[in-house]
mmCIF file of C-alpha atoms and ligand atoms in Angstrom:
data_model
loop_
_atom_site.group_PDB
_atom_site.id
_atom_site.type_symbol
_atom_site.label_atom_id
_atom_site.label_comp_id
_atom_site.label_asym_id
_atom_site.label_seq_id
_atom_site.Cartn_x
_atom_site.Cartn_y
_atom_site.Cartn_z
ATOM 1 C CA UNK A 285 7.444 6.270 -9.025
ATOM 2 C CA UNK A 286 8.974 4.149 -6.267
ATOM 3 C CA UNK A 287 12.718 3.616 -6.396
ATOM 4 C CA UNK A 288 14.540 1.656 -3.683
ATOM 5 C CA UNK A 289 18.216 0.772 -3.585
ATOM 6 C CA UNK A 290 19.815 -1.041 -0.697
ATOM 7 C CA UNK A 291 17.037 -0.109 1.711
ATOM 8 C CA UNK A 292 17.768 -1.384 5.193
ATOM 9 C CA UNK A 293 15.646 -1.348 8.313
ATOM 10 C CA UNK A 294 16.265 -2.831 11.740
ATOM 11 C CA UNK A 295 14.278 -2.900 14.952
ATOM 12 C CA UNK A 296 16.961 -3.031 17.619
ATOM 13 C CA UNK A 297 19.155 -5.943 16.671
ATOM 14 C CA UNK A 298 16.518 -7.472 14.398
ATOM 15 C CA UNK A 299 17.411 -6.800 10.771
ATOM 16 C CA UNK A 300 14.061 -6.771 8.992
ATOM 17 C CA UNK A 301 15.036 -5.340 5.593
ATOM 18 C CA UNK A 302 18.512 -6.307 4.437
ATOM 19 C CA UNK A 303 19.048 -4.311 1.242
ATOM 20 C CA UNK A 304 15.890 -4.044 -0.778
ATOM 21 C CA UNK A 305 16.035 -2.901 -4.417
ATOM 22 C CA UNK A 306 12.708 -2.181 -6.083
ATOM 23 C CA UNK A 307 11.511 -0.118 -9.045
ATOM 24 C CA UNK A 308 7.850 0.601 -9.570
ATOM 25 C CA UNK A 309 7.303 2.643 -12.751
ATOM 26 C CA UNK A 310 4.452 5.114 -12.995
ATOM 27 C CA UNK A 311 1.052 3.574 -13.788
ATOM 28 C CA UNK A 312 2.275 0.059 -13.056
ATOM 29 C CA UNK A 313 1.306 -2.493 -10.432
ATOM 30 C CA UNK A 314 3.895 -4.301 -8.337
ATOM 31 C CA UNK A 315 2.685 -7.239 -6.274
ATOM 32 C CA UNK A 316 4.736 -8.399 -3.314
ATOM 33 C CA UNK A 317 4.338 -11.893 -1.907
ATOM 34 C CA UNK A 318 6.230 -13.753 0.768
ATOM 35 C CA UNK A 319 5.900 -15.579 4.065
ATOM 36 C CA UNK A 320 4.715 -13.868 7.225
ATOM 37 C CA UNK A 321 7.534 -11.955 8.915
ATOM 38 C CA UNK A 322 9.547 -11.434 5.730
ATOM 39 C CA UNK A 323 9.360 -7.630 5.998
ATOM 40 C CA UNK A 324 6.623 -6.803 3.488
ATOM 41 C CA UNK A 325 4.613 -4.526 5.779
ATOM 42 C CA UNK A 326 7.766 -2.860 7.059
ATOM 43 C CA UNK A 327 8.798 -2.053 3.503
ATOM 44 C CA UNK A 328 5.404 -0.479 2.746
ATOM 45 C CA UNK A 329 5.654 1.495 5.983
ATOM 46 C CA UNK A 330 9.062 2.786 4.932
ATOM 47 C CA UNK A 331 7.653 3.939 1.572
ATOM 48 C CA UNK A 332 4.890 5.743 3.446
ATOM 49 C CA UNK A 333 7.225 7.368 5.989
ATOM 50 C CA UNK A 334 5.622 5.436 8.825
ATOM 51 C CA UNK A 335 9.072 3.993 9.529
ATOM 52 C CA UNK A 336 12.432 5.630 9.047
ATOM 53 C CA UNK A 337 14.842 3.643 6.922
ATOM 54 C CA UNK A 338 18.275 2.937 8.403
ATOM 55 C CA UNK A 339 20.100 2.935 5.103
ATOM 56 C CA UNK A 340 19.835 2.905 1.348
ATOM 57 C CA UNK A 341 18.034 5.205 -1.033
ATOM 58 C CA UNK A 342 14.264 5.351 -1.176
ATOM 59 C CA UNK A 343 12.523 7.785 -3.506
ATOM 60 C CA UNK A 344 8.838 8.303 -4.226
ATOM 61 C CA UNK A 345 8.279 10.258 -7.444
ATOM 62 C CA UNK A 346 11.875 11.437 -7.233
ATOM 63 C CA UNK A 347 11.371 12.720 -3.703
ATOM 64 C CA UNK A 348 13.622 11.484 -1.122
ATOM 65 C CA UNK A 349 12.302 9.369 1.760
ATOM 66 C CA UNK A 350 15.622 8.453 3.316
ATOM 67 C CA UNK A 351 19.201 7.487 2.690
ATOM 68 C CA UNK A 352 22.387 6.514 4.398
ATOM 69 C CA UNK A 353 24.178 9.686 5.420
ATOM 70 C CA UNK A 354 27.204 7.612 6.430
ATOM 71 C CA UNK A 355 27.920 9.922 9.350
ATOM 72 C CA UNK A 356 25.556 8.027 11.601
ATOM 73 C CA UNK A 357 22.770 10.614 11.413
ATOM 74 C CA UNK A 358 19.338 9.621 10.301
ATOM 75 C CA UNK A 359 17.417 11.617 7.802
ATOM 76 C CA UNK A 360 14.890 13.969 9.331
ATOM 77 C CA UNK A 361 12.212 16.045 7.680
ATOM 78 C CA UNK A 362 10.168 18.881 9.036
ATOM 79 C CA UNK A 363 6.708 17.789 10.145
ATOM 80 C CA UNK A 364 4.918 19.899 7.548
ATOM 81 C CA UNK A 365 7.002 18.475 4.736
ATOM 82 C CA UNK A 366 6.522 14.953 6.019
ATOM 83 C CA UNK A 367 2.804 15.550 6.182
ATOM 84 C CA UNK A 368 2.687 16.815 2.605
ATOM 85 C CA UNK A 369 4.736 13.913 1.272
ATOM 86 C CA UNK A 370 2.702 11.375 3.178
ATOM 87 C CA UNK A 371 -0.433 12.872 1.661
ATOM 88 C CA UNK A 372 0.859 11.867 -1.780
ATOM 89 C CA UNK A 373 0.973 8.223 -0.768
ATOM 90 C CA UNK A 374 -2.245 6.359 -0.054
ATOM 91 C CA UNK A 375 -2.295 3.294 2.133
ATOM 92 C CA UNK A 376 -4.932 0.625 2.526
ATOM 93 C CA UNK A 377 -4.580 -1.746 5.468
ATOM 94 C CA UNK A 378 -5.728 -5.270 6.133
ATOM 95 C CA UNK A 379 -7.954 -4.062 8.975
ATOM 96 C CA UNK A 380 -9.624 -1.178 7.031
ATOM 97 C CA UNK A 381 -8.740 1.394 9.749
ATOM 98 C CA UNK A 382 -11.788 3.579 9.116
ATOM 99 C CA UNK A 383 -12.748 6.188 11.709
ATOM 100 C CA UNK A 384 -15.529 4.268 13.443
ATOM 101 C CA UNK A 385 -17.338 7.352 14.770
ATOM 102 C CA UNK A 386 -17.627 8.867 11.285
ATOM 103 C CA UNK A 387 -19.901 7.965 8.375
ATOM 104 C CA UNK A 388 -18.430 6.774 5.096
ATOM 105 C CA UNK A 389 -18.743 10.302 3.733
ATOM 106 C CA UNK A 390 -17.125 11.870 6.791
ATOM 107 C CA UNK A 391 -14.266 9.387 6.515
ATOM 108 C CA UNK A 392 -13.644 10.636 2.984
ATOM 109 C CA UNK A 393 -13.797 14.372 3.600
ATOM 110 C CA UNK A 394 -11.738 14.586 6.805
ATOM 111 C CA UNK A 395 -8.215 14.526 5.377
ATOM 112 C CA UNK A 396 -8.902 16.573 2.225
ATOM 113 C CA UNK A 397 -10.360 19.318 4.458
ATOM 114 C CA UNK A 398 -7.732 19.126 7.209
ATOM 115 C CA UNK A 399 -4.618 18.460 5.136
ATOM 116 C CA UNK A 400 -5.416 19.844 1.694
ATOM 117 C CA UNK A 401 -7.631 22.719 2.793
ATOM 118 C CA UNK A 402 -10.626 21.815 0.640
ATOM 119 C CA UNK A 403 -13.935 23.376 1.619
ATOM 120 C CA UNK A 404 -16.557 21.027 3.065
ATOM 121 C CA UNK A 405 -18.574 21.441 -0.108
ATOM 122 C CA UNK A 406 -15.678 20.619 -2.452
ATOM 123 C CA UNK A 407 -14.643 17.647 -0.332
ATOM 124 C CA UNK A 408 -18.214 16.368 -0.154
ATOM 125 C CA UNK A 409 -18.757 16.581 -3.908
ATOM 126 C CA UNK A 410 -15.567 14.694 -4.521
ATOM 127 C CA UNK A 411 -16.408 12.108 -1.864
ATOM 128 C CA UNK A 412 -19.723 11.317 -3.541
ATOM 129 C CA UNK A 413 -17.960 10.754 -6.873
ATOM 130 C CA UNK A 414 -15.450 8.428 -5.221
ATOM 131 C CA UNK A 415 -18.096 6.466 -3.328
ATOM 132 C CA UNK A 416 -19.895 5.945 -6.660
ATOM 133 C CA UNK A 417 -16.648 4.805 -8.180
ATOM 134 C CA UNK A 418 -16.211 2.044 -5.599
ATOM 135 C CA UNK A 419 -19.859 1.044 -5.934
ATOM 136 C CA UNK A 420 -21.067 2.601 -2.668
ATOM 137 C CA UNK A 421 -23.068 5.563 -3.886
ATOM 138 C CA UNK A 422 -25.911 4.696 -1.555
ATOM 139 C CA UNK A 423 -23.814 4.223 1.579
ATOM 140 C CA UNK A 424 -22.512 7.743 2.219
ATOM 141 C CA UNK A 425 -24.329 8.099 5.539
ATOM 142 C CA UNK A 426 -23.578 4.641 6.894
ATOM 143 C CA UNK A 427 -21.164 4.159 9.751
ATOM 144 C CA UNK A 428 -18.447 1.513 9.337
ATOM 145 C CA UNK A 429 -20.269 -0.902 11.669
ATOM 146 C CA UNK A 430 -23.272 -0.728 9.314
ATOM 147 C CA UNK A 431 -21.139 -1.917 6.382
ATOM 148 C CA UNK A 432 -19.790 -5.329 5.451
ATOM 149 C CA UNK A 433 -16.027 -5.892 5.518
ATOM 150 C CA UNK A 434 -15.870 -5.635 1.739
ATOM 151 C CA UNK A 435 -17.815 -2.367 1.797
ATOM 152 C CA UNK A 436 -15.598 -0.991 4.565
ATOM 153 C CA UNK A 437 -12.498 -1.819 2.582
ATOM 154 C CA UNK A 438 -13.954 -0.107 -0.489
ATOM 155 C CA UNK A 439 -14.616 2.985 1.641
ATOM 156 C CA UNK A 440 -10.993 2.805 2.791
ATOM 157 C CA UNK A 441 -9.826 2.710 -0.832
ATOM 158 C CA UNK A 442 -12.073 5.675 -1.684
ATOM 159 C CA UNK A 443 -10.705 7.513 1.347
ATOM 160 C CA UNK A 444 -7.157 6.970 0.105
ATOM 161 C CA UNK A 445 -8.161 8.187 -3.375
ATOM 162 C CA UNK A 446 -9.698 11.343 -1.913
ATOM 163 C CA UNK A 447 -6.170 12.660 -1.330
ATOM 164 C CA UNK A 448 -5.201 12.252 -5.023
ATOM 165 C CA UNK A 449 -2.232 10.047 -4.154
ATOM 166 C CA UNK A 450 0.605 9.482 -6.597
ATOM 167 C CA UNK A 451 0.871 5.906 -5.444
ATOM 168 C CA UNK A 452 -1.396 3.557 -3.516
ATOM 169 C CA UNK A 453 0.026 0.962 -1.144
ATOM 170 C CA UNK A 454 -2.079 -2.042 -0.172
ATOM 171 C CA UNK A 455 -1.102 -4.250 2.759
ATOM 172 C CA UNK A 456 -3.003 -7.531 2.408
ATOM 173 C CA UNK A 457 -6.233 -5.659 1.676
ATOM 174 C CA UNK A 458 -8.384 -8.782 1.422
ATOM 175 C CA UNK A 459 -6.844 -10.961 4.126
ATOM 176 C CA UNK A 460 -9.381 -10.017 6.796
ATOM 177 C CA UNK A 461 -12.397 -10.539 4.544
ATOM 178 C CA UNK A 462 -14.815 -13.418 4.320
ATOM 179 C CA UNK A 463 -14.065 -15.264 1.073
ATOM 180 C CA UNK A 464 -17.267 -14.144 -0.636
ATOM 181 C CA UNK A 465 -16.307 -10.466 -0.128
ATOM 182 C CA UNK A 466 -12.792 -10.693 -1.559
ATOM 183 C CA UNK A 467 -13.892 -10.380 -5.184
ATOM 184 C CA UNK A 468 -15.607 -6.995 -4.863
ATOM 185 C CA UNK A 469 -12.472 -5.432 -3.359
ATOM 186 C CA UNK A 470 -10.181 -6.992 -5.956
ATOM 187 C CA UNK A 471 -12.499 -5.690 -8.678
ATOM 188 C CA UNK A 472 -12.148 -2.118 -7.384
ATOM 189 C CA UNK A 473 -8.370 -2.585 -7.317
ATOM 190 C CA UNK A 474 -8.399 -3.967 -10.846
ATOM 191 C CA UNK A 475 -10.372 -0.924 -12.057
ATOM 192 C CA UNK A 476 -7.892 1.372 -10.351
ATOM 193 C CA UNK A 477 -4.981 -0.372 -12.024
ATOM 194 C CA UNK A 478 -6.683 -0.021 -15.390
ATOM 195 C CA UNK A 479 -7.205 3.684 -14.750
ATOM 196 C CA UNK A 480 -3.428 4.078 -14.491
ATOM 197 C CA UNK A 481 -2.915 4.235 -10.735
ATOM 198 C CA UNK A 482 0.555 3.261 -9.545
ATOM 199 C CA UNK A 483 0.101 0.501 -6.983
ATOM 200 C CA UNK A 484 2.233 -1.607 -4.663
ATOM 201 C CA UNK A 485 0.159 -4.529 -3.433
ATOM 202 C CA UNK A 486 1.175 -6.995 -0.742
ATOM 203 C CA UNK A 487 -1.187 -9.897 -1.263
ATOM 204 C CA UNK A 488 -1.705 -13.619 -1.076
ATOM 205 C CA UNK A 489 -4.127 -13.424 -4.011
ATOM 206 C CA UNK A 490 -1.930 -15.049 -6.624
ATOM 207 C CA UNK A 491 -4.681 -14.883 -9.245
ATOM 208 C CA UNK A 492 -4.869 -11.110 -8.832
ATOM 209 C CA UNK A 493 -1.083 -10.830 -9.030
ATOM 210 C CA UNK A 494 -1.037 -12.864 -12.231
ATOM 211 C CA UNK A 495 -3.794 -10.905 -13.955
ATOM 212 C CA UNK A 496 -3.186 -7.375 -12.724
ATOM 213 C CA UNK A 497 0.478 -7.241 -11.677
ATOM 214 C CA UNK A 498 3.120 -5.885 -14.028
ATOM 215 C CA UNK A 499 5.760 -7.377 -11.787
ATOM 216 C CA UNK A 500 5.819 -9.907 -8.999
ATOM 217 C CA UNK A 501 8.305 -9.663 -6.153
ATOM 218 C CA UNK A 502 8.947 -12.538 -3.765
ATOM 219 C CA UNK A 503 10.400 -11.469 -0.415
ATOM 220 C CA UNK A 504 11.731 -13.776 2.251
ATOM 221 C CA UNK A 505 13.641 -12.918 5.436
ATOM 222 C CA UNK A 506 14.202 -9.303 4.498
ATOM 223 C CA UNK A 507 15.502 -9.807 0.970
ATOM 224 C CA UNK A 508 14.006 -9.879 -2.510
ATOM 225 C CA UNK A 509 14.564 -13.497 -3.473
ATOM 226 C CA UNK A 510 13.053 -13.317 -6.943
ATOM 227 C CA UNK A 511 11.209 -10.923 -9.210
ATOM 228 C CA UNK A 512 9.746 -11.140 -12.654
ATOM 229 C CA UNK A 513 6.626 -10.959 -14.721
ATOM 230 C CA UNK A 514 3.880 -12.661 -12.728
ATOM 231 C CA UNK A 515 2.948 -15.231 -15.341
ATOM 232 C CA UNK A 516 6.504 -16.407 -15.885
ATOM 233 C CA UNK A 517 7.385 -16.424 -12.230
ATOM 234 C CA UNK A 518 4.261 -18.302 -11.164
ATOM 235 C CA UNK A 519 4.592 -20.846 -13.974
ATOM 236 C CA UNK A 520 8.331 -21.249 -13.638
ATOM 237 C CA UNK A 521 9.791 -20.011 -10.343
ATOM 238 C CA UNK A 522 13.601 -20.143 -10.349
ATOM 239 C CA UNK A 523 14.497 -20.107 -6.662
ATOM 240 C CA UNK A 524 13.721 -23.132 -4.476
ATOM 241 C CA UNK A 525 12.318 -20.739 -1.833
ATOM 242 C CA UNK A 526 9.913 -19.227 -4.363
ATOM 243 C CA UNK A 527 8.934 -22.695 -5.569
ATOM 244 C CA UNK A 528 8.245 -23.836 -2.036
ATOM 245 C CA UNK A 529 6.219 -20.713 -1.171
ATOM 246 C CA UNK A 530 4.145 -20.828 -4.347
ATOM 247 C CA UNK A 531 3.440 -24.524 -3.912
ATOM 248 C CA UNK A 532 1.893 -23.673 -0.546
ATOM 249 C CA UNK A 533 -0.308 -20.771 -1.692
ATOM 250 C CA UNK A 534 -1.390 -21.968 -5.143
HETATM 251 P P1 ADP B 847 5.386 -9.228 6.957
HETATM 252 O O1 ADP B 847 4.516 -8.068 6.658
HETATM 253 O O2 ADP B 847 6.131 -9.752 5.775
HETATM 254 O O3 ADP B 847 4.645 -10.328 7.655
HETATM 255 P P2 ADP B 847 6.601 -7.440 8.873
HETATM 256 O O4 ADP B 847 7.220 -6.360 8.082
HETATM 257 O O5 ADP B 847 5.316 -7.163 9.535
HETATM 258 O O6 ADP B 847 6.524 -8.768 7.968
HETATM 259 O O7 ADP B 847 7.601 -7.907 10.013
HETATM 260 C C1 ADP B 847 8.920 -8.291 9.742
HETATM 261 C C2 ADP B 847 9.626 -8.538 11.059
HETATM 262 O O8 ADP B 847 9.789 -7.305 11.734
HETATM 263 C C3 ADP B 847 8.890 -9.464 11.998
HETATM 264 O O9 ADP B 847 9.843 -10.271 12.641
HETATM 265 C C4 ADP B 847 8.248 -8.498 12.976
HETATM 266 O O10 ADP B 847 8.073 -9.110 14.222
HETATM 267 C C5 ADP B 847 9.262 -7.378 13.050
HETATM 268 N N1 ADP B 847 8.671 -6.067 13.356
HETATM 269 C C6 ADP B 847 7.785 -5.396 12.597
HETATM 270 N N2 ADP B 847 7.480 -4.208 13.163
HETATM 271 C C7 ADP B 847 8.212 -4.120 14.285
HETATM 272 C C8 ADP B 847 8.358 -3.132 15.316
HETATM 273 N N3 ADP B 847 7.693 -1.972 15.265
HETATM 274 N N4 ADP B 847 9.207 -3.385 16.333
HETATM 275 C C9 ADP B 847 9.897 -4.546 16.370
HETATM 276 N N5 ADP B 847 9.809 -5.519 15.451
HETATM 277 C C10 ADP B 847 8.985 -5.324 14.420
HETATM 278 MG MG1 MG B 848 2.479 -7.817 6.896
#
C-alpha cells in the first residue's frame, strides 16, 4: 500500500530524509519510532503529499507520489488529481486539528460533501455511524471545545475515516493527551487495525507498537536504522542507536 525507495527530502541545505525505504502491505500496521527531529513527521507529510519529495520513488497503492526525474525537475500534479489522491490518505495529527467552529458532526461531513460530492443526508448518515464506531454517538452536536482531548482525537479519527481512506497516517496521535485519555484513543486505533485498515503510526507508545504493529521501524537522523517485528526488535534491538533509544522510552 505504501512503497518507498530511496526517498529524499531536504529543506534548503538541511537533509531531513536521506534515502528512506519502507514497505507497508495492505491491511498491516507499521509503527515508526525515533528521536525528535529524525524526520518522522516529514516522511508522513511526503506520503500525504503535504511535502514534495526531492528524490526516490514513493507510491501509495501503486500511485505515484514522486520520484527523481534526474533532469532536475520536480514532479508536479494537477491540483484536482492531487486533491483526489490526498483524499485517499487519512491523516491524524498530534494536535487534533478539528475545525473549531464546527460541531463533531459538521467536522465529519464537510470533506465528504465538498470533495466527494456526497449529499448532506448521505454524509450525515455516514457520520453518525462513524461517531458510534469511535464511541461518540452522543456527541454529534458538541463543538471541539466541549470535548475532552481524547474525544476530540476520536472525532479526528472518525473524520479521517469519513473519506474512506486507503491508508491512515497517525503522527503521534496520543502525545498531546493527558495520560488517562491515551487508552481510549489507542483502543479505537486497535479496533481499526483489527478491521483491516492499513496504518502508518508514528508513536512513542511502545506497548501499542508491540501489540498492534506488524512491523516496527526505528528512524534516526533521516535514515531507517533498524526494522523488524516489534516483539523481536523491542526484546533484542541490534543497533546501538536503537538500544539507546528504547532504553530511554521503555
Ligand atoms: P520528527 O517528526 O521526527 O520529530 P520532523 O520531520 O518534524 O522530525 O523534522 C525533521 C527535521 O526537519 C527537523 O530538523 C526540523 O526542524 C526540520 N523541518 C521540518 N519541517 C521543516 C520545514 N518546513 N522547513 C524547514 N525545516 C523543517
Ligand atoms: Mg514529528
